[in-house]
Tab-separated table of C-alpha atoms and ligand atoms in Angstrom:
chain	number	residue	atom	x	y	z
A	129	MET	CA	102.318	88.054	62.317
A	130	GLY	CA	101.851	84.427	61.300
A	131	GLU	CA	105.167	83.100	62.541
A	132	ALA	CA	105.081	84.770	65.930
A	133	PRO	CA	104.067	82.411	68.700
A	134	ALA	CA	100.817	83.120	70.459
A	135	LEU	CA	100.250	81.867	73.990
A	136	PHE	CA	96.880	80.563	75.015
A	137	VAL	CA	95.293	79.989	78.354
A	138	ASP	CA	93.108	76.946	78.605
A	139	ASP	CA	89.409	77.505	78.987
A	140	LEU	CA	89.447	80.884	80.642
A	141	HIS	CA	85.703	81.000	81.062
A	142	ARG	CA	86.093	78.343	83.708
A	143	GLU	CA	87.283	79.943	86.851
A	144	ILE	CA	90.677	78.358	87.308
A	145	SER	CA	93.117	79.734	84.817
A	146	ASN	CA	96.808	79.701	84.197
A	147	GLY	CA	98.735	82.877	83.673
A	148	PHE	CA	101.200	83.349	80.891
A	149	ALA	CA	103.396	86.037	79.543
A	150	LEU	CA	105.817	87.145	76.903
A	151	ARG	CA	108.794	89.322	77.640
A	152	SER	CA	108.540	92.151	75.183
A	153	LYS	CA	107.421	95.782	75.336
A	154	GLY	CA	104.257	96.825	73.525
A	155	ILE	CA	102.841	93.323	73.545
A	156	GLN	CA	99.103	92.952	73.122
A	157	THR	CA	96.691	90.436	74.495
A	158	THR	CA	93.225	89.788	73.188
A	159	THR	CA	90.494	88.677	75.533
A	160	ARG	CA	87.159	87.661	74.189
A	161	VAL	CA	84.046	88.596	76.138
A	162	CYS	CA	80.834	87.623	74.316
A	163	ASP	CA	80.906	89.358	70.954
A	164	LYS	CA	83.719	91.713	71.911
A	165	THR	CA	87.438	91.225	71.929
A	166	TYR	CA	89.418	93.446	74.279
A	167	VAL	CA	92.809	94.256	72.833
A	168	ILE	CA	95.017	95.235	75.747
A	169	GLY	CA	98.519	96.612	75.398
A	170	GLY	CA	100.308	98.655	72.823
A	171	THR	CA	99.078	102.151	72.139
A	172	ASP	CA	98.031	104.198	69.155
A	173	ASP	CA	100.175	107.041	70.317
A	174	GLU	CA	103.852	106.222	70.707
A	175	SER	CA	104.251	108.943	73.332
A	176	THR	CA	101.747	107.266	75.649
A	177	SER	CA	103.417	105.381	78.450
A	178	THR	CA	100.320	103.606	79.694
A	179	ILE	CA	98.769	100.365	78.521
A	180	GLY	CA	96.153	101.003	75.848
A	181	VAL	CA	92.773	99.327	75.430
A	182	ARG	CA	90.749	98.863	72.270
A	183	ILE	CA	87.609	96.897	71.668
A	184	PHE	CA	86.988	94.861	68.564
A	185	ASN	CA	83.297	94.302	68.021
A	186	ARG	CA	83.096	90.923	66.358
A	187	SER	CA	79.601	91.402	65.007
A	188	THR	CA	80.147	94.813	63.403
A	189	GLY	CA	83.862	94.413	62.661
A	190	GLU	CA	84.565	97.805	64.252
A	191	LEU	CA	87.572	98.576	66.395
A	192	THR	CA	86.879	101.314	68.940
A	193	ILE	CA	88.819	103.137	71.611
A	194	PRO	CA	86.684	103.120	74.750
A	195	MET	CA	86.436	105.787	77.417
A	196	VAL	CA	88.949	104.584	80.007
A	197	LEU	CA	88.281	105.401	83.671
A	198	GLY	CA	90.644	105.056	86.626
A	199	THR	CA	94.411	105.246	86.746
A	200	LYS	CA	95.964	103.401	83.820
A	201	PRO	CA	98.829	100.970	84.338
A	202	LYS	CA	102.223	101.882	82.932
A	203	GLN	CA	103.623	99.965	79.967
A	204	CYS	CA	105.669	96.932	80.920
A	205	ASN	CA	107.571	94.024	79.481
A	206	GLY	CA	104.752	91.670	78.642
A	207	HIS	CA	101.595	90.874	80.520
A	208	SER	CA	98.996	88.163	80.821
A	209	ALA	CA	95.244	88.668	80.615
A	210	VAL	CA	92.669	86.443	82.250
A	211	PHE	CA	88.907	86.974	82.104
A	212	LEU	CA	87.422	86.562	85.565
A	213	ASN	CA	84.067	86.746	87.241
A	214	GLU	CA	82.256	87.381	83.943
A	215	ASP	CA	82.924	91.079	84.397
A	216	ARG	CA	86.643	91.940	84.533
A	217	ILE	CA	90.004	91.033	83.076
A	218	LEU	CA	92.906	90.357	85.381
A	219	ILE	CA	96.210	91.661	84.036
A	220	VAL	CA	99.490	90.450	85.477
A	221	LYS	CA	102.336	92.696	84.319
A	222	GLY	CA	105.837	91.484	83.597
A	223	ASP	CA	108.975	93.148	84.955
A	224	SER	CA	106.895	95.026	87.475
A	225	ALA	CA	107.230	95.772	91.136
A	226	PRO	CA	105.141	93.451	93.331
A	227	ASP	CA	102.712	96.221	94.195
A	228	ASP	CA	102.270	97.170	90.554
A	229	CYS	CA	101.989	93.804	88.887
A	230	THR	CA	98.287	93.012	89.219
A	231	TRP	CA	95.579	95.119	87.665
A	232	PHE	CA	91.925	94.685	86.802
A	233	LEU	CA	90.216	96.011	83.720
A	234	GLU	CA	86.506	96.137	84.472
A	235	VAL	CA	84.539	95.509	81.309
A	236	ASP	CA	81.061	94.604	82.508
A	237	THR	CA	80.790	95.379	86.223
A	238	LYS	CA	77.786	97.256	87.558
A	239	PHE	CA	79.899	100.414	87.734
A	240	VAL	CA	81.006	100.094	84.112
A	241	ARG	CA	77.464	99.352	82.941
A	242	GLN	CA	76.258	102.501	84.730
A	243	GLN	CA	78.959	104.590	83.074
A	244	LYS	CA	78.145	103.125	79.641
A	245	GLU	CA	74.542	104.117	80.199
A	246	LYS	CA	75.523	107.580	81.405
A	247	PHE	CA	77.965	108.369	78.609
A	248	GLN	CA	76.299	106.284	75.901
A	249	THR	CA	79.650	104.941	74.808
A	250	GLU	CA	81.992	102.024	75.403
A	251	VAL	CA	83.579	102.319	78.856
A	252	VAL	CA	86.196	100.291	80.717
A	253	ALA	CA	87.704	101.010	84.143
A	254	TRP	CA	91.137	100.173	85.473
A	255	SER	CA	91.811	99.373	89.096
A	256	LYS	CA	94.973	98.197	90.684
A	257	GLY	CA	95.154	94.913	92.578
A	258	VAL	CA	96.046	95.627	96.173
A	259	ARG	CA	98.372	93.405	98.142
A	260	GLY	CA	97.879	92.427	101.745
A	261	GLU	CA	94.904	93.998	103.460
A	262	ALA	CA	93.067	94.344	100.198
A	263	GLU	CA	89.522	93.678	101.230
A	264	LYS	CA	89.501	95.430	104.556
A	265	PRO	CA	87.171	98.409	104.677
A	266	ILE	CA	88.742	101.742	105.507
A	267	VAL	CA	87.398	103.845	108.368
A	268	ILE	CA	88.362	107.513	108.154
A	269	SER	CA	87.733	109.759	111.159
A	270	GLY	CA	88.793	113.203	112.223
A	271	PRO	CA	87.279	116.478	113.370
A	272	SER	CA	84.758	118.275	111.243
A	273	GLY	CA	86.450	120.369	108.574
A	274	VAL	CA	89.789	118.521	108.616
A	275	GLY	CA	89.334	117.349	105.014
A	276	LYS	CA	88.105	113.746	105.278
A	277	GLY	CA	85.512	114.214	102.565
A	278	THR	CA	88.007	115.985	100.326
A	279	LEU	CA	90.526	113.137	100.632
A	280	ILE	CA	87.856	110.500	100.039
A	281	SER	CA	86.601	112.322	96.936
A	282	LYS	CA	90.118	112.363	95.506
A	283	LEU	CA	90.495	108.646	96.151
A	284	MET	CA	87.143	107.813	94.579
A	285	LYS	CA	87.934	109.979	91.580
A	286	GLU	CA	91.311	108.403	90.970
A	287	PHE	CA	90.202	104.840	91.673
A	288	PRO	CA	86.521	104.802	90.753
A	289	SER	CA	86.249	101.078	90.458
A	290	MET	CA	88.389	100.168	93.453
A	291	PHE	CA	86.625	102.048	96.234
A	292	GLY	CA	82.995	102.506	97.180
A	293	PHE	CA	81.674	105.006	99.692
A	294	SER	CA	79.468	103.799	102.519
A	295	VAL	CA	76.512	106.180	102.355
A	296	SER	CA	75.539	106.957	105.942
A	297	HIS	CA	72.139	107.904	107.299
A	298	THR	CA	71.758	111.233	109.046
A	299	THR	CA	69.025	113.309	110.594
A	300	ARG	CA	70.743	116.579	109.709
A	301	ALA	CA	69.326	118.655	106.885
A	302	PRO	CA	70.985	118.407	103.470
A	303	ARG	CA	73.407	121.159	102.470
A	304	ASP	CA	73.210	122.833	99.087
A	305	LYS	CA	74.347	120.373	96.418
A	306	GLU	CA	74.086	117.362	98.731
A	307	ILE	CA	72.084	114.588	97.099
A	308	ASP	CA	69.954	112.129	99.010
A	309	GLY	CA	71.325	108.609	98.560
A	310	VAL	CA	74.692	109.886	97.317
A	311	HIS	CA	76.159	111.979	100.128
A	312	TYR	CA	73.823	110.707	102.832
A	313	HIS	CA	70.487	109.029	103.247
A	314	PHE	CA	68.719	112.002	104.799
A	315	THR	CA	66.188	110.665	107.177
A	316	ASP	CA	63.703	111.412	109.879
A	317	ARG	CA	64.870	110.775	113.452
A	318	ASN	CA	61.945	108.475	114.321
A	319	VAL	CA	62.488	106.375	111.230
A	320	MET	CA	66.208	106.091	111.910
A	321	GLU	CA	65.715	105.248	115.582
A	322	LYS	CA	63.310	102.462	114.628
A	323	ALA	CA	65.790	101.085	112.074
A	324	ILE	CA	68.503	101.167	114.755
A	325	ARG	CA	66.222	99.255	117.133
A	326	ASP	CA	65.565	96.744	114.352
A	327	GLY	CA	69.299	96.027	114.183
A	328	LYS	CA	69.791	97.546	110.761
A	329	PHE	CA	72.815	99.641	111.751
A	330	LEU	CA	76.407	98.594	112.098
A	331	GLU	CA	77.084	101.704	114.187
A	332	PHE	CA	75.457	105.022	114.991
A	333	ALA	CA	76.238	108.074	117.098
A	334	SER	CA	74.928	111.443	118.057
A	335	VAL	CA	77.300	113.911	116.396
A	336	HIS	CA	77.052	117.705	116.701
A	337	GLY	CA	73.409	117.343	117.756
A	338	ASN	CA	72.267	115.011	114.966
A	339	LEU	CA	72.048	111.281	114.569
A	340	TYR	CA	74.436	109.636	112.110
A	341	GLY	CA	74.857	105.955	111.367
A	342	THR	CA	76.184	103.308	109.007
A	343	SER	CA	73.580	100.762	107.980
A	344	VAL	CA	74.621	97.181	107.378
A	345	GLU	CA	73.164	97.577	103.912
A	346	ALA	CA	75.387	100.582	103.123
A	347	VAL	CA	78.476	98.440	103.634
A	348	GLU	CA	76.986	95.447	101.824
A	349	VAL	CA	76.128	97.487	98.741
A	350	VAL	CA	79.799	98.373	98.349
A	351	ALA	CA	81.011	94.839	98.999
A	352	ASP	CA	78.482	93.452	96.506
A	353	ALA	CA	79.901	95.779	93.882
A	354	GLY	CA	83.291	94.133	94.495
A	355	LYS	CA	84.747	97.345	95.897
A	356	ARG	CA	86.622	98.297	98.990
A	357	CYS	CA	84.383	100.188	101.384
A	358	ILE	CA	85.291	103.610	102.776
A	359	LEU	CA	83.498	104.862	105.885
A	360	ASP	CA	83.644	108.531	106.883
A	361	ILE	CA	82.514	108.406	110.497
A	362	ASP	CA	83.243	110.122	113.808
A	363	VAL	CA	85.412	108.733	116.606
A	364	GLN	CA	82.456	107.222	118.500
A	365	GLY	CA	81.421	105.412	115.337
A	366	ALA	CA	84.990	104.215	114.762
A	367	ARG	CA	85.018	102.784	118.278
A	368	SER	CA	81.787	100.890	117.596
A	369	VAL	CA	83.146	99.501	114.334
A	370	ARG	CA	86.325	98.420	116.133
A	371	ALA	CA	84.135	96.484	118.553
A	372	SER	CA	82.095	94.942	115.746
A	373	SER	CA	82.919	91.976	113.577
A	374	LEU	CA	83.892	94.231	110.666
A	375	GLU	CA	87.655	94.072	110.318
A	376	ALA	CA	88.789	97.435	109.055
A	377	ILE	CA	91.764	99.755	108.788
A	378	PHE	CA	91.314	102.821	110.992
A	379	ILE	CA	92.755	106.160	109.914
A	380	PHE	CA	92.551	109.385	111.893
A	381	VAL	CA	93.072	112.673	110.057
A	382	CYS	CA	94.413	115.638	112.077
A	383	PRO	CA	94.648	119.304	111.081
A	384	PRO	CA	98.059	121.026	111.094
A	385	SER	CA	96.684	123.366	113.803
A	386	PHE	CA	93.433	124.217	115.494
A	387	GLU	CA	93.464	127.644	113.845
A	388	GLU	CA	93.694	126.055	110.412
A	389	LEU	CA	90.794	123.743	111.251
A	390	GLU	CA	88.662	126.729	112.243
A	391	LYS	CA	89.657	128.551	109.058
A	392	ARG	CA	88.641	125.568	106.887
A	393	LEU	CA	85.299	125.200	108.636
A	394	ARG	CA	84.559	128.896	108.240
A	395	GLU	CA	85.678	129.022	104.623
A	396	ARG	CA	83.554	125.999	103.780
A	397	ALA	CA	80.638	128.159	104.869
A	398	THR	CA	78.180	125.318	105.272
A	399	GLU	CA	77.357	125.831	108.970
A	400	THR	CA	75.909	128.649	111.044
A	401	GLU	CA	78.181	130.385	113.554
A	402	GLU	CA	76.525	128.446	116.369
A	403	GLN	CA	77.117	125.126	114.592
A	404	ILE	CA	80.728	126.048	113.843
A	405	GLN	CA	81.300	126.755	117.545
A	406	LYS	CA	79.760	123.423	118.466
A	407	ARG	CA	81.891	121.553	115.904
A	408	LEU	CA	85.047	123.283	117.126
A	409	ARG	CA	84.285	122.364	120.750
A	410	ASN	CA	83.733	118.751	119.713
A	411	ALA	CA	86.916	118.851	117.631
A	412	ARG	CA	89.047	119.327	120.777
A	413	THR	CA	87.651	116.140	122.315
A	414	GLU	CA	87.914	114.228	119.041
A	415	LEU	CA	91.528	115.292	118.542
A	416	GLU	CA	92.409	114.152	122.041
A	417	GLN	CA	90.698	110.816	121.598
A	418	GLY	CA	91.895	110.246	118.065
A	419	GLN	CA	95.519	110.870	118.862
A	420	SER	CA	95.750	109.051	122.157
A	421	SER	CA	93.221	106.248	122.319
A	422	GLY	CA	95.153	103.636	120.336
A	423	LEU	CA	91.963	103.155	118.380
A	424	PHE	CA	93.508	104.183	115.099
A	425	ASP	CA	96.072	102.285	113.048
A	426	HIS	CA	97.306	105.376	111.225
A	427	LEU	CA	97.386	109.108	111.879
A	428	LEU	CA	97.597	111.500	108.935
A	429	VAL	CA	98.152	115.245	109.175
A	430	ASN	CA	96.257	117.049	106.460
A	431	ASP	CA	98.428	120.123	106.011
A	432	ASP	CA	99.185	120.229	102.305
A	433	LEU	CA	96.330	118.352	100.642
A	434	GLU	CA	98.400	116.686	97.924
A	435	THR	CA	101.056	115.479	100.386
A	436	CYS	CA	98.401	114.081	102.684
A	437	TYR	CA	96.666	112.364	99.770
A	438	GLN	CA	99.938	110.747	98.694
A	439	SER	CA	100.473	109.516	102.271
A	440	LEU	CA	96.971	108.083	102.317
A	441	LYS	CA	97.615	106.227	99.063
A	442	LYS	CA	100.915	104.988	100.427
A	443	LEU	CA	99.408	103.475	103.518
A	444	LEU	CA	96.698	101.875	101.390
A	445	GLY	CA	99.405	100.384	99.165
A	446	ILE	CA	98.257	102.199	96.025
A	447	ASP	CA	100.918	104.828	95.657
A	448	GLU	CA	103.496	104.765	92.929
A	449	PHE	CA	106.078	107.321	93.908
A	450	ILE	CA	106.321	109.737	96.797
A	451	GLY	CA	107.896	112.867	95.386
A	452	THR	CA	110.626	111.819	93.046
A	453	THR	CA	111.983	109.014	95.166
A	454	PRO	CA	111.028	105.599	93.848
A	455	LYS	CA	109.547	103.420	96.489
A	456	SER	CA	112.042	100.874	97.736
A	457	LEU	CA	110.788	97.505	96.709
A	458	PRO	CA	112.189	94.148	97.571
A	459	GLU	CA	112.192	92.727	94.091
A	460	TYR	CA	110.644	92.981	90.662
A	461	VAL	CA	108.295	90.414	89.310
A	462	ASP	CA	109.775	89.135	86.123
A	463	LEU	CA	107.387	87.443	83.756
A	464	PRO	CA	107.396	84.850	82.418
A	465	VAL	CA	108.249	83.297	85.733
A	466	ASN	CA	105.732	80.622	86.557
A	467	HIS	CA	102.588	82.103	87.929
A	468	SER	CA	99.133	80.710	88.279
A	469	VAL	CA	95.858	82.495	88.776
A	470	SER	CA	92.945	80.970	90.587
A	471	LYS	CA	89.671	82.166	91.956
A	472	ILE	CA	88.409	80.927	95.293
A	473	ASP	CA	85.063	82.339	96.388
A	474	HIS	CA	85.460	86.074	95.871
A	475	LYS	CA	89.223	86.053	96.187
A	476	ILE	CA	91.705	85.880	93.342
A	477	LEU	CA	94.922	84.115	94.172
A	478	ILE	CA	98.052	84.718	92.163
A	479	SER	CA	100.820	82.294	92.959
A	480	TYR	CA	104.330	82.699	91.697
A	481	GLY	CA	106.795	79.936	91.025
A	482	SER	CA	104.113	77.278	90.984
A	483	ALA	CA	105.380	73.995	89.635
A	484	GLU	CA	101.841	73.184	88.584
A	485	LEU	CA	101.708	75.890	85.992
A	486	GLU	CA	100.683	74.572	82.635
A	487	LYS	CA	101.409	76.857	79.780
A	488	ARG	CA	100.414	75.983	76.285
A	489	ILE	CA	102.278	77.470	73.450
A	490	GLU	CA	100.505	77.498	70.140
A	491	THR	CA	101.721	78.780	66.848
A	492	ASP	CA	98.473	80.042	65.444
A	493	GLY	CA	94.718	80.520	65.627
A	494	HIS	CA	92.100	79.152	67.940
A	495	GLN	CA	92.115	76.441	70.481
A	496	ASP	CA	88.982	74.445	71.262
A	497	GLY	CA	86.929	77.284	69.866
A	498	HIS	CA	88.193	79.612	72.586
A	499	GLU	CA	89.997	82.808	71.987
A	500	ASP	CA	89.845	84.181	75.462
A	501	SER	CA	93.266	85.572	75.833
A	502	LYS	CA	96.358	85.445	73.759
A	503	CYS	CA	99.557	87.413	73.522
A	504	MET	CA	100.713	88.732	70.216
A	505	PRO	CA	103.666	90.924	69.458
A	506	THR	CA	102.019	93.016	66.754
A	507	ASP	CA	98.746	94.830	66.248
A	508	PRO	CA	96.255	92.268	64.935
A	509	PHE	CA	94.310	94.992	63.192
A	510	ALA	CA	97.239	96.869	61.742
A	511	ASN	CA	96.496	95.786	58.167
A	512	GLY	CA	93.758	98.366	57.965
A	513	THR	CA	90.901	95.979	57.280
A	514	ASN	CA	89.035	97.179	60.330
A	515	GLY	CA	87.878	100.749	60.715
A	516	MET	CA	89.172	102.576	63.781
A	517	LYS	CA	86.537	104.656	65.479
A	518	GLN	CA	87.279	106.992	68.328
A	519	LEU	CA	84.381	107.261	70.746
A	520	SER	CA	84.233	110.170	73.110
B	1077	ATP	N1	94.758	120.312	103.014
B	1077	ATP	C1	93.841	121.278	102.903
B	1077	ATP	N2	94.215	122.564	102.855
B	1077	ATP	C2	93.291	123.545	102.762
B	1077	ATP	N3	91.954	123.340	102.719
B	1077	ATP	C3	91.535	122.072	102.768
B	1077	ATP	C4	92.439	120.971	102.863
B	1077	ATP	N4	91.714	119.830	102.886
B	1077	ATP	C5	90.419	120.191	102.807
B	1077	ATP	N5	90.307	121.516	102.728
B	1077	ATP	C6	89.067	122.326	102.674
B	1077	ATP	O1	88.549	122.325	104.008
B	1077	ATP	C7	87.136	122.283	103.981
B	1077	ATP	C8	86.642	121.090	104.806
B	1077	ATP	O2	86.968	119.910	104.122
B	1077	ATP	P1	85.975	118.667	104.152
B	1077	ATP	O3	84.578	119.099	103.897
B	1077	ATP	O4	86.558	117.636	103.257
B	1077	ATP	O5	86.127	118.253	105.677
B	1077	ATP	P2	85.497	117.023	106.463
B	1077	ATP	O6	86.540	116.510	107.370
B	1077	ATP	O7	84.907	116.041	105.510
B	1077	ATP	O8	84.358	117.745	107.286
B	1077	ATP	P3	83.008	117.122	107.941
B	1077	ATP	O9	83.411	116.122	108.929
B	1077	ATP	O10	82.337	118.300	108.539
B	1077	ATP	O11	82.202	116.522	106.839
B	1077	ATP	C9	86.719	122.220	102.546
B	1077	ATP	O12	86.347	123.507	102.129
B	1077	ATP	C10	87.966	121.742	101.827
B	1077	ATP	O13	88.028	122.225	100.512
B	1078	LIG	N1	79.318	107.718	113.705
B	1078	LIG	C1	79.078	108.206	112.492
B	1078	LIG	N2	79.553	109.412	112.152
B	1078	LIG	C2	79.305	109.849	110.898
B	1078	LIG	C3	78.592	109.102	109.977
B	1078	LIG	N3	78.509	109.801	108.829
B	1078	LIG	C4	79.174	110.944	109.031
B	1078	LIG	N4	79.674	110.972	110.267
B	1078	LIG	C5	80.467	112.034	110.890
B	1078	LIG	O1	79.649	113.124	111.219
B	1078	LIG	C6	80.445	114.281	111.243
B	1078	LIG	C7	79.711	115.428	110.618
B	1078	LIG	O2	79.463	115.194	109.283
B	1078	LIG	P1	78.814	116.332	108.362
B	1078	LIG	O3	78.579	115.683	107.044
B	1078	LIG	O4	77.549	116.767	109.034
B	1078	LIG	O5	79.819	117.444	108.296
B	1078	LIG	C8	81.738	113.944	110.531
B	1078	LIG	O6	82.765	113.876	111.483
B	1078	LIG	C9	81.505	112.604	109.966
B	1078	LIG	O7	82.666	111.807	109.947
B	1078	LIG	C10	78.109	107.834	110.381
B	1078	LIG	O8	77.473	107.071	109.612
B	1078	LIG	N5	78.378	107.437	111.617
């Protein structure tokens, strides 16, 4: 390993960093975060096509495989790793399509800390960098029973660290298995009306005979966690958000037919017959408004769930392939082209082809006491001096 060049990034703990890369499959980077070194790349299992993560604990000398949440990035020809924000590592992949080249490995975000606590093990979470309208919240509307909640659950499950759900307030009673503070903040009408009068709500509406609303705090909680906010609200609420200062993407979900909508509502079996009738009556108005008002940026038909979910991911820019047809992409990002990474406020800017890029190539060891991130072509722990421990 000694003769292989290692690339270093200057002072990565400061917020402006330079990217770097090597063009070779199976390359590993090491990124030091306090007493841990995150070894990213390579894999223990040759059949695995995704980028592996291991954690070297510098104080105990143990190398562990953490529980990895979220969708993992596919192997690529080289990558760079930059520690950002004191809680995540930015990965820029080589030879990758533009919408697949930036990823984040959360190592110490609030979400990851919660999962470590819950599972009592080392946890990391992958999320994909999103191009374009990355930070815009997503408003999802559609008639009751169309599958909004189902689609949102799938998204949150696949991208746990990318999206956060805006937990609404409602005066309706909780259903079986609904948890206060998770599915809704179940609340008393008087209390909610007072909070609305006090300006604590971004929007609210009377829906199927109950009061529902999105508090400003519900959206802020998600933004503070560094996640993209998803709001599941009715058409009236979507109209209010459109009129507010919150810039969002508006998606309306339609059923394949009214009969199918009725079937789903009945089979869900969460409402009384009277409530189902009320929801179906309201659905006709919502469908009319949703499809014709120009309020929504995108309409999705939720016929086959998986197809609809893929379409949702596509419009959010987080799909990989639709069916077997590779997405047509303008060009591949080929590292090491010059690229620089900088952080401005809460935004991370990746610039390609920057003439200002300064890349330092070292032939060994440490630089100014820092070992934040370096690329190496072989496993640094392959000599067997460190015990490998699989945590589950
Ligand atoms: N594509 C689909 N095909 C068949 N059933 C579906 C599909 N999508 C969702 N469902 C089912 O339809 C029912 C209603 O879905 P869901 O609760 O997600 O709707 P919703 O739009 O969130 O409703 P509400 O607005 O009342 O909360 C659920 O039982 C769900 O499993
Ligand atoms: N305007 C708002 N509508 C909301 C909000 N939260 C949920 N909803 C909508 O209510 C209906 C019924 O929901 P259910 O959970 O009782 O089935 C559904 O269409 C939701 O989209 C909100 O904060 N504001």
